[in-house]
Short mmCIF file of N, CA and C in Angstrom, two decimals:
data_model
loop_
_atom_site.label_atom_id
_atom_site.label_comp_id
_atom_site.label_asym_id
_atom_site.label_seq_id
_atom_site.Cartn_x
_atom_site.Cartn_y
_atom_site.Cartn_z
N MET A 1291 0.85 -1.18 0.00
CA MET A 1291 0.00 0.00 0.00
C MET A 1291 0.89 1.23 0.00
N PRO A 1292 0.60 2.20 -0.88
CA PRO A 1292 1.42 3.41 -0.91
C PRO A 1292 1.21 4.24 0.35
N ALA A 1293 2.22 4.96 0.70
CA ALA A 1293 2.13 5.85 1.85
C ALA A 1293 1.54 7.18 1.40
N ALA A 1294 0.64 7.70 2.16
CA ALA A 1294 0.02 8.98 1.83
C ALA A 1294 0.59 10.06 2.73
N ALA A 1295 0.67 11.25 2.22
CA ALA A 1295 1.14 12.37 3.01
C ALA A 1295 0.45 13.62 2.48
N SER A 1296 0.41 14.64 3.28
CA SER A 1296 -0.09 15.91 2.81
C SER A 1296 0.85 17.00 3.28
N ALA A 1297 0.87 18.07 2.54
CA ALA A 1297 1.77 19.18 2.87
C ALA A 1297 1.16 20.46 2.37
N ALA A 1298 1.58 21.55 2.94
CA ALA A 1298 1.15 22.87 2.48
C ALA A 1298 2.39 23.65 2.09
N CYS A 1299 2.28 24.46 1.06
CA CYS A 1299 3.41 25.26 0.62
C CYS A 1299 3.55 26.48 1.52
N PRO A 1300 4.80 26.92 1.75
CA PRO A 1300 5.02 28.03 2.67
C PRO A 1300 4.40 29.34 2.22
N ASP A 1301 4.19 29.52 0.91
CA ASP A 1301 3.63 30.78 0.44
C ASP A 1301 2.15 30.93 0.78
N GLY A 1302 1.51 29.81 1.15
CA GLY A 1302 0.11 29.85 1.52
C GLY A 1302 -0.82 30.03 0.34
N GLN A 1303 -0.28 30.30 -0.85
CA GLN A 1303 -1.11 30.53 -2.02
C GLN A 1303 -1.33 29.26 -2.83
N SER A 1304 -0.38 28.34 -2.77
CA SER A 1304 -0.52 27.09 -3.50
C SER A 1304 -1.45 26.18 -2.71
N PRO A 1305 -2.24 25.37 -3.41
CA PRO A 1305 -3.16 24.48 -2.69
C PRO A 1305 -2.41 23.41 -1.93
N ALA A 1306 -3.09 22.83 -0.95
CA ALA A 1306 -2.51 21.72 -0.21
C ALA A 1306 -2.23 20.59 -1.18
N LEU A 1307 -1.20 19.84 -0.91
CA LEU A 1307 -0.80 18.74 -1.77
C LEU A 1307 -1.28 17.42 -1.18
N ARG A 1308 -1.71 16.52 -2.03
CA ARG A 1308 -2.01 15.15 -1.63
C ARG A 1308 -0.97 14.30 -2.34
N LEU A 1309 -0.02 13.81 -1.60
CA LEU A 1309 1.12 13.09 -2.17
C LEU A 1309 0.99 11.60 -1.91
N THR A 1310 1.57 10.85 -2.80
CA THR A 1310 1.74 9.43 -2.53
C THR A 1310 3.13 9.04 -3.00
N TYR A 1311 3.72 8.12 -2.29
CA TYR A 1311 5.03 7.64 -2.69
C TYR A 1311 5.11 6.17 -2.30
N TYR A 1312 5.93 5.47 -2.99
CA TYR A 1312 6.11 4.07 -2.66
C TYR A 1312 7.53 3.67 -3.01
N SER A 1313 7.94 2.61 -2.41
CA SER A 1313 9.29 2.13 -2.63
C SER A 1313 9.26 1.04 -3.69
N LYS A 1314 10.09 1.18 -4.67
CA LYS A 1314 10.19 0.15 -5.70
C LYS A 1314 11.65 -0.04 -6.02
N ALA A 1315 12.00 -1.25 -6.36
CA ALA A 1315 13.40 -1.56 -6.56
C ALA A 1315 13.85 -1.33 -8.00
N TYR A 1316 13.09 -1.82 -8.95
CA TYR A 1316 13.51 -1.78 -10.35
C TYR A 1316 12.51 -1.01 -11.19
N VAL A 1317 12.97 -0.49 -12.30
CA VAL A 1317 12.10 0.26 -13.18
C VAL A 1317 11.01 -0.62 -13.77
N THR A 1318 11.30 -1.87 -14.08
CA THR A 1318 10.34 -2.75 -14.72
C THR A 1318 9.77 -3.72 -13.70
N GLU A 1319 8.59 -3.39 -13.18
CA GLU A 1319 7.88 -4.25 -12.23
C GLU A 1319 6.38 -4.15 -12.51
N PRO A 1320 5.92 -4.62 -13.69
CA PRO A 1320 4.52 -4.44 -14.06
C PRO A 1320 3.54 -5.10 -13.10
N CYS A 1321 3.92 -6.19 -12.46
CA CYS A 1321 3.01 -6.84 -11.51
C CYS A 1321 2.80 -5.98 -10.27
N TYR A 1322 3.68 -5.04 -10.06
CA TYR A 1322 3.60 -4.13 -8.92
C TYR A 1322 2.99 -2.79 -9.36
N ASP A 1323 3.48 -2.27 -10.49
CA ASP A 1323 3.10 -0.93 -10.92
C ASP A 1323 1.64 -0.84 -11.36
N ASP A 1324 1.19 -1.77 -12.21
CA ASP A 1324 -0.17 -1.70 -12.74
C ASP A 1324 -1.22 -1.68 -11.63
N PRO A 1325 -1.19 -2.64 -10.69
CA PRO A 1325 -2.20 -2.60 -9.62
C PRO A 1325 -2.10 -1.34 -8.74
N LEU A 1326 -0.88 -0.88 -8.50
CA LEU A 1326 -0.72 0.31 -7.68
C LEU A 1326 -1.31 1.54 -8.38
N PHE A 1327 -1.00 1.73 -9.65
CA PHE A 1327 -1.54 2.88 -10.37
C PHE A 1327 -3.07 2.80 -10.47
N GLN A 1328 -3.61 1.61 -10.64
CA GLN A 1328 -5.07 1.46 -10.68
C GLN A 1328 -5.70 1.80 -9.33
N LEU A 1329 -5.05 1.38 -8.25
CA LEU A 1329 -5.53 1.71 -6.91
C LEU A 1329 -5.52 3.23 -6.69
N LEU A 1330 -4.44 3.87 -7.08
CA LEU A 1330 -4.35 5.33 -6.92
C LEU A 1330 -5.37 6.05 -7.80
N ALA A 1331 -5.60 5.53 -9.00
CA ALA A 1331 -6.57 6.14 -9.92
C ALA A 1331 -7.99 6.06 -9.35
N ALA A 1332 -8.26 5.00 -8.58
CA ALA A 1332 -9.59 4.83 -8.00
C ALA A 1332 -9.78 5.63 -6.71
N ALA A 1333 -8.70 6.16 -6.17
CA ALA A 1333 -8.78 6.92 -4.92
C ALA A 1333 -9.60 8.19 -5.11
N ASN A 1334 -10.31 8.56 -4.07
CA ASN A 1334 -11.10 9.80 -4.13
C ASN A 1334 -10.77 10.61 -2.89
N PRO A 1335 -10.00 11.68 -3.04
CA PRO A 1335 -9.44 12.21 -4.29
C PRO A 1335 -8.14 11.49 -4.66
N GLN A 1336 -7.78 11.63 -5.93
CA GLN A 1336 -6.50 11.10 -6.38
C GLN A 1336 -5.39 11.95 -5.79
N PRO A 1337 -4.20 11.37 -5.64
CA PRO A 1337 -3.08 12.20 -5.16
C PRO A 1337 -2.77 13.29 -6.20
N THR A 1338 -2.32 14.44 -5.73
CA THR A 1338 -1.96 15.51 -6.66
C THR A 1338 -0.65 15.20 -7.36
N HIS A 1339 0.25 14.47 -6.69
CA HIS A 1339 1.57 14.15 -7.22
C HIS A 1339 1.92 12.70 -6.88
N VAL A 1340 2.64 12.07 -7.77
CA VAL A 1340 3.23 10.76 -7.51
C VAL A 1340 4.73 10.92 -7.67
N VAL A 1341 5.48 10.58 -6.64
CA VAL A 1341 6.93 10.73 -6.63
C VAL A 1341 7.56 9.39 -6.95
N ILE A 1342 8.42 9.36 -7.96
CA ILE A 1342 9.11 8.11 -8.34
C ILE A 1342 10.60 8.40 -8.46
N GLY A 1343 11.38 7.59 -7.80
CA GLY A 1343 12.82 7.64 -7.91
C GLY A 1343 13.36 6.23 -8.03
N ILE A 1344 13.92 5.90 -9.15
CA ILE A 1344 14.43 4.56 -9.40
C ILE A 1344 15.75 4.65 -10.16
N GLY A 1345 16.46 3.55 -10.22
CA GLY A 1345 17.67 3.51 -11.03
C GLY A 1345 18.87 2.89 -10.36
N LEU A 1346 18.98 3.03 -9.03
CA LEU A 1346 20.17 2.50 -8.36
C LEU A 1346 20.24 0.98 -8.44
N TRP A 1347 19.13 0.30 -8.18
CA TRP A 1347 19.15 -1.16 -8.25
C TRP A 1347 19.28 -1.63 -9.70
N ASP A 1348 18.67 -0.88 -10.62
CA ASP A 1348 18.83 -1.21 -12.04
C ASP A 1348 20.30 -1.14 -12.42
N MET A 1349 20.98 -0.13 -11.90
CA MET A 1349 22.40 0.04 -12.19
C MET A 1349 23.21 -1.13 -11.63
N LEU A 1350 22.90 -1.53 -10.42
CA LEU A 1350 23.68 -2.57 -9.76
C LEU A 1350 23.40 -3.97 -10.29
N TYR A 1351 22.13 -4.28 -10.52
CA TYR A 1351 21.78 -5.66 -10.84
C TYR A 1351 21.40 -5.90 -12.30
N THR A 1352 20.75 -4.94 -12.94
CA THR A 1352 20.33 -5.13 -14.33
C THR A 1352 21.46 -4.83 -15.29
N ARG A 1353 22.15 -3.72 -15.04
CA ARG A 1353 23.31 -3.32 -15.82
C ARG A 1353 23.03 -3.21 -17.31
N ASN A 1354 21.86 -2.68 -17.64
CA ASN A 1354 21.49 -2.53 -19.03
C ASN A 1354 20.76 -1.20 -19.18
N SER A 1355 21.47 -0.17 -19.64
CA SER A 1355 20.89 1.16 -19.69
C SER A 1355 19.77 1.28 -20.72
N LEU A 1356 19.85 0.57 -21.83
CA LEU A 1356 18.77 0.65 -22.81
C LEU A 1356 17.50 -0.01 -22.27
N LYS A 1357 17.65 -1.08 -21.52
CA LYS A 1357 16.50 -1.71 -20.87
C LYS A 1357 15.88 -0.74 -19.86
N PHE A 1358 16.70 0.10 -19.24
CA PHE A 1358 16.20 1.09 -18.29
C PHE A 1358 15.28 2.08 -19.00
N LYS A 1359 15.70 2.60 -20.16
CA LYS A 1359 14.85 3.56 -20.89
C LYS A 1359 13.54 2.90 -21.30
N THR A 1360 13.61 1.68 -21.79
CA THR A 1360 12.39 0.96 -22.16
C THR A 1360 11.50 0.78 -20.94
N GLY A 1361 12.11 0.48 -19.80
CA GLY A 1361 11.36 0.32 -18.57
C GLY A 1361 10.67 1.61 -18.13
N VAL A 1362 11.36 2.74 -18.27
CA VAL A 1362 10.74 4.03 -17.93
C VAL A 1362 9.55 4.28 -18.85
N SER A 1363 9.70 4.00 -20.13
CA SER A 1363 8.60 4.18 -21.09
C SER A 1363 7.42 3.28 -20.73
N THR A 1364 7.69 2.04 -20.34
CA THR A 1364 6.64 1.11 -19.94
C THR A 1364 5.95 1.59 -18.68
N LEU A 1365 6.71 2.10 -17.73
CA LEU A 1365 6.16 2.64 -16.50
C LEU A 1365 5.22 3.82 -16.79
N LEU A 1366 5.64 4.71 -17.68
CA LEU A 1366 4.82 5.87 -18.04
C LEU A 1366 3.54 5.43 -18.75
N ALA A 1367 3.64 4.43 -19.61
CA ALA A 1367 2.45 3.91 -20.31
C ALA A 1367 1.46 3.32 -19.30
N SER A 1368 1.98 2.61 -18.31
CA SER A 1368 1.13 2.04 -17.27
C SER A 1368 0.45 3.14 -16.46
N LEU A 1369 1.18 4.19 -16.16
CA LEU A 1369 0.65 5.33 -15.43
C LEU A 1369 -0.50 5.98 -16.21
N LYS A 1370 -0.30 6.21 -17.50
CA LYS A 1370 -1.33 6.83 -18.34
C LYS A 1370 -2.55 5.92 -18.50
N LYS A 1371 -2.31 4.64 -18.72
CA LYS A 1371 -3.39 3.68 -18.93
C LYS A 1371 -4.29 3.55 -17.71
N SER A 1372 -3.75 3.77 -16.54
CA SER A 1372 -4.50 3.59 -15.29
C SER A 1372 -5.60 4.64 -15.10
N GLY A 1373 -5.47 5.78 -15.77
CA GLY A 1373 -6.43 6.85 -15.54
C GLY A 1373 -6.04 7.77 -14.39
N LEU A 1374 -4.86 7.58 -13.86
CA LEU A 1374 -4.35 8.43 -12.79
C LEU A 1374 -3.95 9.77 -13.39
N HIS A 1375 -4.46 10.85 -12.81
CA HIS A 1375 -4.21 12.19 -13.36
C HIS A 1375 -3.26 13.00 -12.49
N SER A 1376 -2.51 12.34 -11.64
CA SER A 1376 -1.56 13.02 -10.77
C SER A 1376 -0.35 13.48 -11.56
N ARG A 1377 0.26 14.54 -11.09
CA ARG A 1377 1.51 15.00 -11.72
C ARG A 1377 2.65 14.10 -11.24
N LEU A 1378 3.50 13.71 -12.16
CA LEU A 1378 4.63 12.86 -11.83
C LEU A 1378 5.81 13.72 -11.39
N VAL A 1379 6.40 13.36 -10.27
CA VAL A 1379 7.63 13.99 -9.81
C VAL A 1379 8.72 12.94 -9.94
N TRP A 1380 9.66 13.18 -10.84
CA TRP A 1380 10.72 12.21 -11.13
C TRP A 1380 11.98 12.63 -10.40
N LEU A 1381 12.48 11.76 -9.53
CA LEU A 1381 13.72 12.02 -8.81
C LEU A 1381 14.88 11.47 -9.63
N GLU A 1382 15.81 12.32 -10.00
CA GLU A 1382 16.97 11.85 -10.75
C GLU A 1382 17.76 10.83 -9.93
N VAL A 1383 18.46 9.96 -10.62
CA VAL A 1383 19.40 9.05 -9.97
C VAL A 1383 20.54 9.89 -9.41
N THR A 1384 20.90 9.64 -8.18
CA THR A 1384 21.99 10.40 -7.56
C THR A 1384 23.34 9.96 -8.12
N ALA A 1385 24.32 10.83 -7.98
CA ALA A 1385 25.70 10.49 -8.36
C ALA A 1385 26.21 9.41 -7.41
N ILE A 1386 27.24 8.71 -7.84
CA ILE A 1386 27.83 7.65 -7.05
C ILE A 1386 29.17 8.15 -6.50
N SER A 1387 29.36 8.00 -5.21
CA SER A 1387 30.64 8.32 -4.59
C SER A 1387 31.48 7.04 -4.64
N GLU A 1388 32.12 6.83 -5.78
CA GLU A 1388 32.74 5.54 -6.11
C GLU A 1388 33.80 5.09 -5.11
N LEU A 1389 34.53 6.00 -4.51
CA LEU A 1389 35.58 5.61 -3.57
C LEU A 1389 35.03 5.00 -2.28
N LYS A 1390 33.75 5.24 -2.01
CA LYS A 1390 33.15 4.73 -0.78
C LYS A 1390 32.34 3.46 -0.99
N LEU A 1391 32.27 2.99 -2.21
CA LEU A 1391 31.48 1.79 -2.50
C LEU A 1391 32.10 0.54 -1.90
N PRO A 1392 31.27 -0.38 -1.44
CA PRO A 1392 31.82 -1.69 -1.05
C PRO A 1392 32.28 -2.43 -2.31
N ALA A 1393 33.14 -3.38 -2.15
CA ALA A 1393 33.77 -4.07 -3.28
C ALA A 1393 32.76 -4.65 -4.26
N PHE A 1394 31.65 -5.22 -3.78
CA PHE A 1394 30.72 -5.87 -4.70
C PHE A 1394 29.97 -4.88 -5.60
N LYS A 1395 29.98 -3.59 -5.27
CA LYS A 1395 29.32 -2.58 -6.09
C LYS A 1395 30.28 -1.87 -7.04
N MET A 1396 31.56 -1.98 -6.78
CA MET A 1396 32.55 -1.28 -7.60
C MET A 1396 32.52 -1.83 -9.03
N GLY A 1397 32.60 -0.91 -9.97
CA GLY A 1397 32.57 -1.29 -11.38
C GLY A 1397 31.17 -1.36 -11.95
N SER A 1398 30.19 -1.73 -11.11
CA SER A 1398 28.80 -1.78 -11.57
C SER A 1398 28.10 -0.44 -11.39
N MET A 1399 28.44 0.25 -10.33
CA MET A 1399 27.80 1.53 -10.01
C MET A 1399 28.83 2.63 -10.20
N THR A 1400 28.56 3.51 -11.16
CA THR A 1400 29.48 4.61 -11.44
C THR A 1400 28.70 5.90 -11.63
N THR A 1401 29.38 7.00 -11.44
CA THR A 1401 28.75 8.29 -11.69
C THR A 1401 28.41 8.44 -13.17
N ALA A 1402 29.27 7.93 -14.03
CA ALA A 1402 29.01 8.00 -15.48
C ALA A 1402 27.73 7.24 -15.84
N LEU A 1403 27.53 6.07 -15.24
CA LEU A 1403 26.31 5.31 -15.53
C LEU A 1403 25.08 6.00 -14.94
N ALA A 1404 25.21 6.58 -13.75
CA ALA A 1404 24.09 7.34 -13.17
C ALA A 1404 23.70 8.48 -14.09
N SER A 1405 24.67 9.18 -14.63
CA SER A 1405 24.41 10.27 -15.58
C SER A 1405 23.71 9.74 -16.83
N ALA A 1406 24.18 8.61 -17.35
CA ALA A 1406 23.57 8.01 -18.54
C ALA A 1406 22.11 7.61 -18.27
N LEU A 1407 21.83 7.03 -17.10
CA LEU A 1407 20.46 6.65 -16.77
C LEU A 1407 19.56 7.89 -16.69
N ASN A 1408 20.09 8.97 -16.14
CA ASN A 1408 19.30 10.21 -16.07
C ASN A 1408 19.00 10.76 -17.45
N THR A 1409 19.95 10.67 -18.36
CA THR A 1409 19.73 11.13 -19.73
C THR A 1409 18.66 10.28 -20.41
N LEU A 1410 18.75 8.97 -20.24
CA LEU A 1410 17.76 8.07 -20.84
C LEU A 1410 16.38 8.29 -20.24
N ALA A 1411 16.31 8.49 -18.94
CA ALA A 1411 15.02 8.75 -18.29
C ALA A 1411 14.44 10.07 -18.78
N ALA A 1412 15.27 11.09 -18.91
CA ALA A 1412 14.80 12.39 -19.40
C ALA A 1412 14.23 12.25 -20.81
N ASP A 1413 14.90 11.47 -21.66
CA ASP A 1413 14.40 11.23 -23.02
C ASP A 1413 13.04 10.54 -22.96
N ALA A 1414 12.91 9.50 -22.14
CA ALA A 1414 11.64 8.78 -22.04
C ALA A 1414 10.53 9.68 -21.48
N LEU A 1415 10.85 10.51 -20.51
CA LEU A 1415 9.86 11.43 -19.95
C LEU A 1415 9.40 12.44 -20.99
N ARG A 1416 10.34 12.97 -21.75
CA ARG A 1416 10.03 13.94 -22.80
C ARG A 1416 9.15 13.30 -23.88
N GLU A 1417 9.43 12.05 -24.22
CA GLU A 1417 8.67 11.34 -25.25
C GLU A 1417 7.30 10.88 -24.74
N GLY A 1418 7.19 10.59 -23.44
CA GLY A 1418 5.98 9.97 -22.93
C GLY A 1418 4.99 10.87 -22.24
N LEU A 1419 5.43 12.06 -21.83
CA LEU A 1419 4.55 12.96 -21.08
C LEU A 1419 4.69 14.38 -21.59
N ARG A 1420 3.62 15.15 -21.42
CA ARG A 1420 3.71 16.58 -21.70
C ARG A 1420 4.50 17.25 -20.58
N GLN A 1421 5.06 18.40 -20.85
CA GLN A 1421 5.88 19.11 -19.86
C GLN A 1421 5.10 19.41 -18.58
N ASP A 1422 3.80 19.68 -18.69
CA ASP A 1422 3.02 20.00 -17.50
C ASP A 1422 2.62 18.76 -16.69
N GLU A 1423 2.92 17.56 -17.19
CA GLU A 1423 2.57 16.33 -16.49
C GLU A 1423 3.70 15.80 -15.61
N VAL A 1424 4.89 16.39 -15.73
CA VAL A 1424 6.05 15.88 -15.00
C VAL A 1424 6.95 17.01 -14.54
N MET A 1425 7.54 16.84 -13.40
CA MET A 1425 8.63 17.71 -12.97
C MET A 1425 9.77 16.81 -12.53
N THR A 1426 10.98 17.23 -12.85
CA THR A 1426 12.16 16.45 -12.51
C THR A 1426 12.90 17.15 -11.38
N VAL A 1427 13.23 16.41 -10.35
CA VAL A 1427 14.00 16.95 -9.24
C VAL A 1427 15.47 16.65 -9.54
N PRO A 1428 16.27 17.68 -9.76
CA PRO A 1428 17.67 17.49 -10.18
C PRO A 1428 18.59 17.13 -9.02
N LEU A 1429 18.71 15.84 -8.75
CA LEU A 1429 19.53 15.37 -7.64
C LEU A 1429 20.95 15.02 -8.05
N PHE A 1430 21.17 14.73 -9.32
CA PHE A 1430 22.47 14.24 -9.76
C PHE A 1430 23.59 15.24 -9.48
N GLU A 1431 23.47 16.46 -9.97
CA GLU A 1431 24.53 17.47 -9.79
C GLU A 1431 24.71 17.81 -8.32
N LEU A 1432 23.62 17.84 -7.60
CA LEU A 1432 23.67 18.14 -6.17
C LEU A 1432 24.51 17.11 -5.42
N THR A 1433 24.33 15.84 -5.75
CA THR A 1433 25.07 14.78 -5.07
C THR A 1433 26.48 14.62 -5.64
N ARG A 1434 26.65 14.91 -6.92
CA ARG A 1434 28.00 14.83 -7.49
C ARG A 1434 28.91 15.88 -6.85
N ALA A 1435 28.33 16.99 -6.46
CA ALA A 1435 29.11 18.06 -5.84
C ALA A 1435 29.43 17.78 -4.37
N ALA A 1436 28.81 16.75 -3.78
CA ALA A 1436 29.02 16.49 -2.35
C ALA A 1436 29.22 15.00 -2.07
N PRO A 1437 30.20 14.36 -2.71
CA PRO A 1437 30.39 12.91 -2.50
C PRO A 1437 30.72 12.56 -1.06
N GLU A 1438 31.29 13.48 -0.33
CA GLU A 1438 31.66 13.20 1.07
C GLU A 1438 30.44 12.99 1.96
N LEU A 1439 29.25 13.39 1.50
CA LEU A 1439 28.04 13.24 2.30
C LEU A 1439 27.44 11.85 2.20
N SER A 1440 28.01 10.99 1.36
CA SER A 1440 27.50 9.63 1.23
C SER A 1440 28.39 8.68 2.04
N PRO A 1441 27.83 8.03 3.06
CA PRO A 1441 28.65 7.12 3.86
C PRO A 1441 28.97 5.81 3.14
N ASP A 1442 28.15 5.44 2.15
CA ASP A 1442 28.33 4.14 1.50
C ASP A 1442 28.50 4.22 -0.01
N GLY A 1443 28.61 5.45 -0.54
CA GLY A 1443 28.80 5.64 -1.97
C GLY A 1443 27.52 5.79 -2.77
N VAL A 1444 26.38 5.48 -2.15
CA VAL A 1444 25.10 5.48 -2.88
C VAL A 1444 24.06 6.38 -2.22
N HIS A 1445 23.94 6.32 -0.92
CA HIS A 1445 22.90 7.06 -0.21
C HIS A 1445 23.46 8.35 0.38
N TYR A 1446 22.59 9.36 0.49
CA TYR A 1446 22.99 10.68 0.99
C TYR A 1446 22.04 11.10 2.12
N PRO A 1447 22.08 10.40 3.25
CA PRO A 1447 21.10 10.67 4.31
C PRO A 1447 21.22 12.05 4.95
N ARG A 1448 22.40 12.63 4.95
CA ARG A 1448 22.59 13.93 5.61
C ARG A 1448 22.33 15.10 4.67
N LEU A 1449 22.06 14.85 3.45
CA LEU A 1449 21.90 15.94 2.50
C LEU A 1449 20.46 16.44 2.54
N LEU A 1450 20.17 17.25 3.53
CA LEU A 1450 18.81 17.74 3.73
C LEU A 1450 18.32 18.59 2.57
N SER A 1451 19.24 19.16 1.83
CA SER A 1451 18.80 19.99 0.72
C SER A 1451 18.09 19.17 -0.36
N ILE A 1452 18.31 17.85 -0.40
CA ILE A 1452 17.56 17.00 -1.33
C ILE A 1452 16.08 17.05 -0.98
N ALA A 1453 15.78 16.86 0.28
CA ALA A 1453 14.39 16.91 0.71
C ALA A 1453 13.81 18.30 0.49
N ALA A 1454 14.58 19.32 0.81
CA ALA A 1454 14.10 20.69 0.62
C ALA A 1454 13.85 20.98 -0.86
N ARG A 1455 14.73 20.51 -1.72
CA ARG A 1455 14.58 20.73 -3.16
C ARG A 1455 13.34 20.02 -3.69
N THR A 1456 13.08 18.83 -3.16
CA THR A 1456 11.89 18.08 -3.58
C THR A 1456 10.63 18.83 -3.17
N LEU A 1457 10.57 19.29 -1.92
CA LEU A 1457 9.39 20.04 -1.47
C LEU A 1457 9.24 21.36 -2.21
N ASP A 1458 10.35 22.02 -2.49
CA ASP A 1458 10.28 23.26 -3.28
C ASP A 1458 9.67 23.00 -4.65
N ALA A 1459 9.99 21.85 -5.23
CA ALA A 1459 9.46 21.51 -6.54
C ALA A 1459 7.94 21.42 -6.51
N PHE A 1460 7.38 20.89 -5.44
CA PHE A 1460 5.93 20.79 -5.33
C PHE A 1460 5.28 22.16 -5.27
N CYS A 1461 5.95 23.09 -4.64
CA CYS A 1461 5.38 24.41 -4.42
C CYS A 1461 5.66 25.37 -5.57
N GLU A 1462 6.55 24.99 -6.45
CA GLU A 1462 6.90 25.84 -7.59
C GLU A 1462 5.70 25.94 -8.53
N ARG A 1463 5.37 27.15 -8.93
CA ARG A 1463 4.22 27.37 -9.80
C ARG A 1463 4.52 27.08 -11.26
N LYS A 1464 5.75 27.33 -11.68
CA LYS A 1464 6.10 27.20 -13.09
C LYS A 1464 7.04 26.01 -13.27
N PRO A 1465 6.57 24.92 -13.93
CA PRO A 1465 7.44 23.77 -14.10
C PRO A 1465 8.71 24.10 -14.87
N SER A 1466 8.63 25.05 -15.80
CA SER A 1466 9.82 25.38 -16.60
C SER A 1466 10.90 26.00 -15.72
N THR A 1467 10.52 26.71 -14.66
CA THR A 1467 11.49 27.28 -13.74
C THR A 1467 12.28 26.18 -13.07
N PHE A 1468 11.58 25.13 -12.67
CA PHE A 1468 12.26 24.04 -11.99
C PHE A 1468 13.19 23.32 -12.95
N GLU A 1469 12.75 23.12 -14.18
CA GLU A 1469 13.62 22.48 -15.17
C GLU A 1469 14.89 23.28 -15.38
N SER A 1470 14.80 24.61 -15.31
CA SER A 1470 15.99 25.43 -15.54
C SER A 1470 17.02 25.25 -14.44
N ALA A 1471 16.61 24.73 -13.27
CA ALA A 1471 17.57 24.48 -12.19
C ALA A 1471 18.53 23.36 -12.53
N ARG A 1472 18.21 22.59 -13.56
CA ARG A 1472 19.07 21.48 -13.98
C ARG A 1472 20.30 21.98 -14.70
N SER A 1473 20.25 23.17 -15.28
CA SER A 1473 21.40 23.63 -16.07
C SER A 1473 22.39 24.45 -15.28
#
């Protein structure tokens, strides 16, 4: 069952948000995604935003970047087919602090591959959704600039600005403004 949350924007002018988020391991999980999107589509009211962040496990275990793009496209098709009208918030794959990785992750997880997955996901999002249907939270550059904040090379638990940036994205009125933060 997805976790529900609500939040209000600090400006007081934006409407309250009805958010849902869930944990998923891989981009391609149709037995999980289809029922979840159908459940959310049937909710009254539907969530205003659905937050999805995937890619790290795909990088470690799937190791196929083209399959990742196809998986993102399949995920978006499932989202549209469900009748869910929530705005998608896409969390970029974070950079990898390669020197801190445990031995079994070295070579499989790299900053270059994280960047490639983000490029492929951006292409799939551009092809599959209108600009007003998605916002991307630019986490890659933020984490690439602070590798010391990752204790294990992959996670950034102390980087509070990631959470702040995500919430700011919800409250931002103009999606194009948020996209410009990527450059």
